[in-house]
Coordinates of C-alpha atoms and ligand atoms in Angstrom, one line a residue:
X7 CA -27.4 52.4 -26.3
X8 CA -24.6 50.0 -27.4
X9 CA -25.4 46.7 -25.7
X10 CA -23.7 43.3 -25.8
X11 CA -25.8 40.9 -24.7
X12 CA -24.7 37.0 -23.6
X13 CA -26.8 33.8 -22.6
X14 CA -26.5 30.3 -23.6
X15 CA -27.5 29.3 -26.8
X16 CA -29.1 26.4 -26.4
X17 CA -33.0 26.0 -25.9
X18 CA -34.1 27.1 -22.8
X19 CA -35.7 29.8 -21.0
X20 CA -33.0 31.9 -20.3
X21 CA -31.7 31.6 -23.9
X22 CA -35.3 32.3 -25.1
X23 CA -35.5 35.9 -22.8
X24 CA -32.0 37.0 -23.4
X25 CA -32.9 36.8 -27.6
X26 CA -36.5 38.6 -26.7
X27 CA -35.3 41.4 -25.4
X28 CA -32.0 41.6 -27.4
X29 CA -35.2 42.0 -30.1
X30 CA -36.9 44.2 -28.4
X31 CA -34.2 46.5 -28.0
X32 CA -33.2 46.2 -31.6
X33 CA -36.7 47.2 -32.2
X34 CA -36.3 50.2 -29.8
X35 CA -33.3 52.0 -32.1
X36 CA -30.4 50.1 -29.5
X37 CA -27.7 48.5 -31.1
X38 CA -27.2 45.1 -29.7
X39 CA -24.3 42.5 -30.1
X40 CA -24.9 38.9 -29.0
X41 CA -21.5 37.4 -27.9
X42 CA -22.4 33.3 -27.2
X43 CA -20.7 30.5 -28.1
X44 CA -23.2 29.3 -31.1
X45 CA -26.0 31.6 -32.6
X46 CA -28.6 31.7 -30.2
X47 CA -31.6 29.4 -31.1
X48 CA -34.3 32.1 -31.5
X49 CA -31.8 33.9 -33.7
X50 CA -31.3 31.0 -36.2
X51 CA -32.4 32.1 -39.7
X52 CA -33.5 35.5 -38.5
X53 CA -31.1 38.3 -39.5
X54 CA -32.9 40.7 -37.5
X55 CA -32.1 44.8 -38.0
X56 CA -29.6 46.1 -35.5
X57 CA -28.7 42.9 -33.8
X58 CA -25.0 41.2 -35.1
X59 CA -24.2 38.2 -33.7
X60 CA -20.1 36.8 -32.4
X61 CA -19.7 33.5 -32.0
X62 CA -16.6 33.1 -29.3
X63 CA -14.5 30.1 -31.0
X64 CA -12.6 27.9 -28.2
X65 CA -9.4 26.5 -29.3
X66 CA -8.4 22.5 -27.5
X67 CA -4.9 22.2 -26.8
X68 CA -4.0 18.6 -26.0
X69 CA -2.5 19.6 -22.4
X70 CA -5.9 21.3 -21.3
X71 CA -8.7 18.7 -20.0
X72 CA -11.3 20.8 -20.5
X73 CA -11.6 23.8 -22.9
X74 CA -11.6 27.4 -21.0
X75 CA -14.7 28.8 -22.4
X76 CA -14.8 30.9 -19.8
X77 CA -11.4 32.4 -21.0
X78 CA -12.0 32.8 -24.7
X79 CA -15.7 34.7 -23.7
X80 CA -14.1 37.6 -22.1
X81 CA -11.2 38.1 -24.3
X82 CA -14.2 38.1 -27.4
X83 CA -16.1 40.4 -25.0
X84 CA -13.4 42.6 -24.5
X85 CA -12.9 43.1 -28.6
X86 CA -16.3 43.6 -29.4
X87 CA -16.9 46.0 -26.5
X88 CA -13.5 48.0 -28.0
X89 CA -14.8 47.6 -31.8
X90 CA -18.8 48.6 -31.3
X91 CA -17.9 50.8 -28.1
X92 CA -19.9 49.3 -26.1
X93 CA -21.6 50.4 -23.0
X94 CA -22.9 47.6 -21.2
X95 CA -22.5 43.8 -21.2
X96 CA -26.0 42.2 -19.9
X97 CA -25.2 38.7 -19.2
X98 CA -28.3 36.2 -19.0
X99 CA -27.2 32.8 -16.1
X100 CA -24.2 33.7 -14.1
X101 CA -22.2 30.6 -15.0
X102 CA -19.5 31.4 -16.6
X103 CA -20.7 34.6 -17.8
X104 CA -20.8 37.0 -14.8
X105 CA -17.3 36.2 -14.7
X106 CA -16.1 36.6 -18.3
X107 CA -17.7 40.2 -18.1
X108 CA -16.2 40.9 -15.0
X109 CA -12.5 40.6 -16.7
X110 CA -13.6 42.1 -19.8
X111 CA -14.6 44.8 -17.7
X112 CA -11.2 44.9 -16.7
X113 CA -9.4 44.5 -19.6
X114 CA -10.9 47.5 -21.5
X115 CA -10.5 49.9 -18.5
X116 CA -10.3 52.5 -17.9
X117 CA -13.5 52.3 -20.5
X118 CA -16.6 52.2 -18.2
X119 CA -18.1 49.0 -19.9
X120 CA -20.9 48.2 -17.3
X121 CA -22.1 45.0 -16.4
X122 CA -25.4 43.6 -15.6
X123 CA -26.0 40.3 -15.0
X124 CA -29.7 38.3 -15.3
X125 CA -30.2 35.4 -12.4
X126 CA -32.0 32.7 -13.9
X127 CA -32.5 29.8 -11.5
X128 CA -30.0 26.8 -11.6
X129 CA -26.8 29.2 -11.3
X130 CA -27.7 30.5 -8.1
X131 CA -29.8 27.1 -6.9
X132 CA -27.7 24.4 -8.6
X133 CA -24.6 24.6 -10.5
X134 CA -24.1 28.1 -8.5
X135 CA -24.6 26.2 -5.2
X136 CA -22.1 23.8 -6.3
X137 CA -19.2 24.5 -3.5
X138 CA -16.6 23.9 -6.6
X139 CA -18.2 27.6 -7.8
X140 CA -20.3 29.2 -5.0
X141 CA -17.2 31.8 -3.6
X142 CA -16.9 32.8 -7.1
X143 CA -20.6 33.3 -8.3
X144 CA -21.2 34.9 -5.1
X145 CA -18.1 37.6 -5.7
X146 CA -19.0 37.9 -9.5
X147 CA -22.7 39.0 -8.3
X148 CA -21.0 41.5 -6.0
X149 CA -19.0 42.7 -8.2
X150 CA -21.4 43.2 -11.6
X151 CA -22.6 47.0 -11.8
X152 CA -26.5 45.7 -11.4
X153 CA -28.2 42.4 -10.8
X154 CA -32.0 41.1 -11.7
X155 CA -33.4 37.9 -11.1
X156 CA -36.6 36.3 -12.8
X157 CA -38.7 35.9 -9.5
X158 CA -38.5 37.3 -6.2
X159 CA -38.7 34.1 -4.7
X160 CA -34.6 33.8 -6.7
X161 CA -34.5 37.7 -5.6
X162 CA -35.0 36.3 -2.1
X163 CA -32.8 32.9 -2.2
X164 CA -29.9 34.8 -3.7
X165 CA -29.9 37.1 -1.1
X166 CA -30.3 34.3 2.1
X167 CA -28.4 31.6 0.5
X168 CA -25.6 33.5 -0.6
X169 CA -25.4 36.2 1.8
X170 CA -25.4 38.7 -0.7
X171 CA -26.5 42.5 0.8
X172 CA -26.6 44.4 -2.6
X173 CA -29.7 45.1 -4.2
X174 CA -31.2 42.4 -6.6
X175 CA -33.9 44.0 -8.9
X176 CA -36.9 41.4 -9.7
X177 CA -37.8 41.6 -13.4
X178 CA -40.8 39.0 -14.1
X179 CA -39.7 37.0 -17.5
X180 CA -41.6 38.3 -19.7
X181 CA -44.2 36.3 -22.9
X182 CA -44.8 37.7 -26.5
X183 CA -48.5 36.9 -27.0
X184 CA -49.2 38.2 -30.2
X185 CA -46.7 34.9 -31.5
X186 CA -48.2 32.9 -28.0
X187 CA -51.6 32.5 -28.4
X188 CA -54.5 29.6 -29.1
X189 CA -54.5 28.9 -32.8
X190 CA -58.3 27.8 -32.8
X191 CA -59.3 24.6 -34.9
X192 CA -56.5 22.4 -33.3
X193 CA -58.0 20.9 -30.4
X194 CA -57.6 17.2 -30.4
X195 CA -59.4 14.2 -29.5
X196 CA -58.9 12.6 -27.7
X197 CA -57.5 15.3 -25.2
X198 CA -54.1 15.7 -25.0
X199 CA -51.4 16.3 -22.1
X200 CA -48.3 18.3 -22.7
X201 CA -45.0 19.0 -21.3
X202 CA -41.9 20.7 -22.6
X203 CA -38.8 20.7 -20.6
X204 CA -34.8 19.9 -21.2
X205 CA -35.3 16.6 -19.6
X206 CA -32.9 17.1 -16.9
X207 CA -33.4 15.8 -13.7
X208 CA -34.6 19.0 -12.1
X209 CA -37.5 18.3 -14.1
X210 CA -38.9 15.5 -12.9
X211 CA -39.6 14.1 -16.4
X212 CA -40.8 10.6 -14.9
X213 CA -43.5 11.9 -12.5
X214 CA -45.1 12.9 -15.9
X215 CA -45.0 9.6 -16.9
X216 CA -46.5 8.6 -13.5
X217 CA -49.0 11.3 -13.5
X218 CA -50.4 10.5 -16.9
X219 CA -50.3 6.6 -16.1
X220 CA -52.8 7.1 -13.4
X221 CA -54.8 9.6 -16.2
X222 CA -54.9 7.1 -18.7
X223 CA -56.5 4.2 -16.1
X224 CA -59.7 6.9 -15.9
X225 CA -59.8 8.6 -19.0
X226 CA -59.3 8.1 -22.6
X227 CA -56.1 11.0 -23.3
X228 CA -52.4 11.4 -25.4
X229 CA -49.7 12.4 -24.2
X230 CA -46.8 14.7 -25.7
X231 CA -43.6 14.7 -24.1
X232 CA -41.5 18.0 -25.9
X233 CA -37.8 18.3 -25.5
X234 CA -34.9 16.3 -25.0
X235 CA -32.1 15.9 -22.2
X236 CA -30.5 13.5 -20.1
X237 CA -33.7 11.7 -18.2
X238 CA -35.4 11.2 -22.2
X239 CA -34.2 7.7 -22.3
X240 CA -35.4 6.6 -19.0
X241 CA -38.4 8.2 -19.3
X242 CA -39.3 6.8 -22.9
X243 CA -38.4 3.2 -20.6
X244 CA -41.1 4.2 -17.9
X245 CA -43.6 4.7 -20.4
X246 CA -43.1 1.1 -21.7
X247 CA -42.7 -0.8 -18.1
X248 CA -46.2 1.3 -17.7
X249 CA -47.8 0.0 -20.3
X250 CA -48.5 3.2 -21.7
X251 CA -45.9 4.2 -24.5
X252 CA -48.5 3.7 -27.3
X253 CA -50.3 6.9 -25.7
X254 CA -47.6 8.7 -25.0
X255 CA -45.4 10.6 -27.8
X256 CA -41.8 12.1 -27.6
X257 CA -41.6 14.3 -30.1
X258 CA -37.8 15.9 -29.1
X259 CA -37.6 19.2 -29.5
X260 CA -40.0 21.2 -31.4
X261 CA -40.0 25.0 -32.9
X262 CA -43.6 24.8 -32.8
X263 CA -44.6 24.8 -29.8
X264 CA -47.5 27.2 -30.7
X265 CA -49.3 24.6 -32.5
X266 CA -48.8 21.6 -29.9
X267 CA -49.4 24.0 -27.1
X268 CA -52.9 25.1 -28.9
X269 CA -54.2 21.6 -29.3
X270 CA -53.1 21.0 -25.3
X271 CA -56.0 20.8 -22.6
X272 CA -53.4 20.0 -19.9
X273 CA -49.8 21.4 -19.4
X274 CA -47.7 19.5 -16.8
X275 CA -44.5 21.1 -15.0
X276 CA -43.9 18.9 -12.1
X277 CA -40.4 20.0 -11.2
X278 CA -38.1 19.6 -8.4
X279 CA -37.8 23.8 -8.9
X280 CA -38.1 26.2 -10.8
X281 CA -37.1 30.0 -10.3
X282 CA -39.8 31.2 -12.9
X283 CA -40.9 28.4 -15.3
X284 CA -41.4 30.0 -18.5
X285 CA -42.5 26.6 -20.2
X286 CA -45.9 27.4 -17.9
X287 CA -46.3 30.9 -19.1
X288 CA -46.2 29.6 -23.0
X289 CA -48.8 27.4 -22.3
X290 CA -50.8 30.2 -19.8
X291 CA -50.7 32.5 -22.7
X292 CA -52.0 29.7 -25.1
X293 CA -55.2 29.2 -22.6
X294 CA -53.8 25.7 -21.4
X295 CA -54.5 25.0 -17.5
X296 CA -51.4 24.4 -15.9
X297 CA -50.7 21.7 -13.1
X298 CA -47.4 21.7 -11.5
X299 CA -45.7 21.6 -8.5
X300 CA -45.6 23.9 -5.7
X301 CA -42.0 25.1 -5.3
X302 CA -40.0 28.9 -6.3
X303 CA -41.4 31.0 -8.5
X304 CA -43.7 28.7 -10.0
X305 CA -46.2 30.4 -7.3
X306 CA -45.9 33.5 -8.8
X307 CA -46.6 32.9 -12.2
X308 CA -49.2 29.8 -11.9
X309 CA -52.2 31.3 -10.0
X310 CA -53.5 28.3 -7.7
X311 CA -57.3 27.5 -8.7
X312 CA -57.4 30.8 -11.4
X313 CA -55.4 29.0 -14.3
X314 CA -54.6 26.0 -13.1
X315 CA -53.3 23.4 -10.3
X316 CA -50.1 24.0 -8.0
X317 CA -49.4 20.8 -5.7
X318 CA -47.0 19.6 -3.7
X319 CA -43.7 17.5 -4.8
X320 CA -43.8 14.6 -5.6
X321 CA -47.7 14.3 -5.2
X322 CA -48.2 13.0 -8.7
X323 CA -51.8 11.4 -6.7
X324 CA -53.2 14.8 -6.7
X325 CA -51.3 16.0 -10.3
X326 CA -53.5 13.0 -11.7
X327 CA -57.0 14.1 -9.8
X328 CA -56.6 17.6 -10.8
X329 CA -55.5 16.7 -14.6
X330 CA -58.5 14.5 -14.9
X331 CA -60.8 16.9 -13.1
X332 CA -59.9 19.6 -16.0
X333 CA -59.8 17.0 -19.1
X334 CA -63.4 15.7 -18.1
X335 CA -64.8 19.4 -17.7
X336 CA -64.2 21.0 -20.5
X337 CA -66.0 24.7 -19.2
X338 CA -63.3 24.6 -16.3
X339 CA -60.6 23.7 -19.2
X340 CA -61.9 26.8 -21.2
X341 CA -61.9 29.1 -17.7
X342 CA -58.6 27.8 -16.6
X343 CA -57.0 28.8 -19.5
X344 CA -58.8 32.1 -20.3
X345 CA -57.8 32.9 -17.0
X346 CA -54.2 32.0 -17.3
X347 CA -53.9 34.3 -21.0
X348 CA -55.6 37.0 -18.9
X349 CA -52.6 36.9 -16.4
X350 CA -49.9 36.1 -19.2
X351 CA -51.2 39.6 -20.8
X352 CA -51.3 41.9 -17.9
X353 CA -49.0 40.5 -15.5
X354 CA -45.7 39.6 -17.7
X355 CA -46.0 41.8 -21.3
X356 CA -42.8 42.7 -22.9
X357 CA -43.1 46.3 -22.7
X358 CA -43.1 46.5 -18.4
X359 CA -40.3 44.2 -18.5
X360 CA -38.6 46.3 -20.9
X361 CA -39.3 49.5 -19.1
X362 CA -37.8 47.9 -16.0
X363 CA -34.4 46.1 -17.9
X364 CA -34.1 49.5 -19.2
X365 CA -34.4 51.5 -16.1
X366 CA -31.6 49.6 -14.6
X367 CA -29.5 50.0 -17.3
X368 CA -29.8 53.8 -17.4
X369 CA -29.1 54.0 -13.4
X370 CA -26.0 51.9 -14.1
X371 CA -24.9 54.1 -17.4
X372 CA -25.8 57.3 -15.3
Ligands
LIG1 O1 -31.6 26.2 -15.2 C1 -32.0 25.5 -16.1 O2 -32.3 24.3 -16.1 C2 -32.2 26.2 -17.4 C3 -32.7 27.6 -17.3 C4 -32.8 28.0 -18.7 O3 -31.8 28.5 -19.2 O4 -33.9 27.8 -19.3 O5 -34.0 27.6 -16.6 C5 -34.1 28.6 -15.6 O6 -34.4 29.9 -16.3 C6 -35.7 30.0 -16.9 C7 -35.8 31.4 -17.5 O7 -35.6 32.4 -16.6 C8 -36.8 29.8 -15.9 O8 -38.1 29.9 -16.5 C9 -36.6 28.4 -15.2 O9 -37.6 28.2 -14.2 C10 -35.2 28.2 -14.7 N1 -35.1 26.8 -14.3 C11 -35.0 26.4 -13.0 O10 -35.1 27.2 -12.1 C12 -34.8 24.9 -12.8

C-alpha cells in the first residue's frame, strides 16, 4: 500500500505511535510518506527504508493573526497524494488533521484517496470539546472513511459525548519491547521515583511533587521529573516551597528513557486523564510498578494490584502509601513490574496492533 501518514511532531504519545507503525509498515514492504509540520521526533537521524518524510512549510502574511496550518497541510497532502499515488491518508489526533485530509480528499477527487483518522485523547476530550471546534471535529469524524481510537473507554466517550453513531474501531497503542525493556545493572540507591509527561496541566505535574513530598518524610528516595511543558516552572517552585528540590531532579526531556526508566522502582502518572497513557506502558514494559490515577483508559492498560496502583484523583494520600509500600518491599517491586512486562508483551505487541490498523485499512481500500 501507498500510505501518507500525519501526527504531530512533537514528543508525545501520539507522535511516538504514528512513527511506530509508519516503521512497521515500512518494514512490512508499504511505502509510507509522513506529511507533518517538522520531522517527527522518532524520525530524527533515522533515514529509515521506505519511509520519506514532507515537511508542510506555513507562510505568515502580516494581515493573517495566526498562520493557517490547517490550510497549507491539505494542499501538501493533496501533492504528495497526486505525486506517490497515494491510497490512504491515516491521520494520528483529529486537530487539525482530520480536517486537512478531508479537503485533500476533495481536492484530488475523483481519486479515491481514503482517510482514516487515529483518536488520541485530548482532541476528542479537550481541545476537541472546546465549543470553538467541537461541530467541526464531530463532522470531520463523520466524514473520514474509518475511525480508531486508543482505548475503548475514548471508543465509548466519542461516541456519548459527541453523538457520533458510526463505528469507532479500538486499537490498543501498541509498545516495542525488544527497545523497552530492564537494562539490568542500573538500579539505583537510593530508590528512585520517575515520571515522564509534557508538563501540561492535564498532567497533574504538582501532585508528583506532593506525592513524593509525603515519600520523602518516610523513606530515604530521588526523584526524576522527565519532560518539559507549561506547569515545569511551577512545579520546579513546589519542589523548593517543599523543601525537597535537592531530591528531586528535572532532567527535561530525555531520548533515553530506557535507561532512567530501568533504574526506576516507582513510575507516577497522576493525571487529570488519560485516554491510554503510553508513558505507563514504557515503564510496564521496563518492569517498573505503576501508581496513577484512576480515570479513562488508564484502567485498561495499568492492572490494579497486578503491576501496580490505580487511585483515585487527586488522592496523592494514598499515591504516597502505595509508592512507599512498593519502594520498601522490594519482592512486591520485582512482582509488580514482572507482572506489568508480562501484560505489556501479550496484551499490547506491535504485531496485533498492526494486524488490526491494517485490517481497517483493507476494508476502507476494498
Ligand atoms: O493529548 C495530549 O496531551 C497528548 C497526546 C499525545 O500526543 O501524546 O496524548 C494522548 O495520546 C497518547 C497516545 O495515544 C495517550 O497515551 C495519552 O493518554 C493521551 N493523553 C491524554 O488523554 C491526556
Amino acid at each position: 500500500m501507498r500510505i501518507g501518514i500525519t501526527c504531530h511532531a512533537t514528543v508525545g504519545g501520539s507522535g511516538a505511535i504514528a512513527v511506530a507503525l509508519g516503521k512497521l509498515l515500512a518494514n512490512r514492504g508499504h511505502r509510507v510518506h509522513f506529511i507533518c509540520h517538522d520531522i517527527p521526533f522518532g524520525l530524527i537521524g533515522d533515514r529509515h527504508p521506505g519511509i520519506t518524510v514532507h515537511e508542510v512549510e506555513v507562510t505568515q502574511y502580516p494581515p493573517l493573526k495566526y498562520p493557517p496550518y490547517g490550510m497549507a497541510l491539505a494542499v501538501k497532502m493533496a501533492e504528495v497524494a497526486n505525486l506517490a499515488r497515494l491510497e490512504l491518508l491515516h491521520v494520528h489526533y483529529a486537530i487539525p488533521h482530520a480536517l486537512s485530509a478531508y479537503l485533500a480528499r476533495e481536492m484530488t477527487a475523483p481519486e479515491r484517496l481514503r482517510v482514516v483518522c487515529t483518536l488520541h485523547g485530548t482532541d476528542i476530550t479537550l481541545v476537541g470539546a472546546d465549543p470553538s471546534y467541537q461541530p467541526l471535529v464531530k463532522f470531520c469524524i463523520e466524514a473520514c472513511d474509518a475511525v480508531t481510537s486508543v482505548s475503548n473507554w475514548l471508543t465509548e466517550t466519542v461516541s456519548r459525548s459527541f453523538g457520533i453513531t458510526r463505528r469507532v474501531h479500538t486499537i490498543y497503542n501498541f509498545i516495542d519491547v525488544g527497545e523497552f525493556r530492564r537494562i539490568e545493572g542500573c538500579a539505583s540507591a537510593p530508590p528512585s521515583v520517575v515520571h515522564i509527561s509534557n508538563f501540561r496541566p492535564v498532567k497533574r505535574a504538582s501532585d508528583v511533587i506532593k506525592v513524593f513530598k509525603r515519600v520523602r518524610d518516610k523513606v530515604e528516595a530521588r526523584l526524576i521529573m522527565v519532560g518539559d511543558g507549561p506547569d515545569r516552572p511551577r512545579t520546579i517552585q513546589l519542589a523548593r516551597e517543599l523543601g525537597i528540590a535537592s531530591d528531586v531532579s528535572f532532567i527535561g526531556v530525555s531520548e533515553s528513557v530506557v535507561g532512567i526508566l530501568s533504574s526506576a522502582d516507582v513510575f507516577l502518572l497522576p493525571s487529570e486523564m488519560e485516554s491510554f497513557g503510553l508513558a505507563a506502558l514504557e515503564a510496564m514494559a521496563c518492569e517498573v510498578p505503576v501508581v496513577a490515577t484512576n480515570i479513562g483508559g488508564l484502567n485498561e492498560v495499568v492492572e490494579d494490584g497486578e503491576c501496580g496502583y490505580l487511585l483515585p484523583l487527586g488522592d496523592v494520600e494514598s499515591m504516597a502509601l502505595r509508592t512507599i509500600e512498593i519502594l520498601t518491599h522490594p519482592q512486591l517491586r520485582k512482582q509488580l513490574g514482572e507482572q506489568g512486562r508480562a501484560i505489556a508483551v501479550e496484551k499490547f505487541n506491535p504485531a496485533s496492533a498492526l494486524r488490526a490498523y491494517l485490517a481497517v485499512y483493507e476494508s476502507v481500500l476494498s
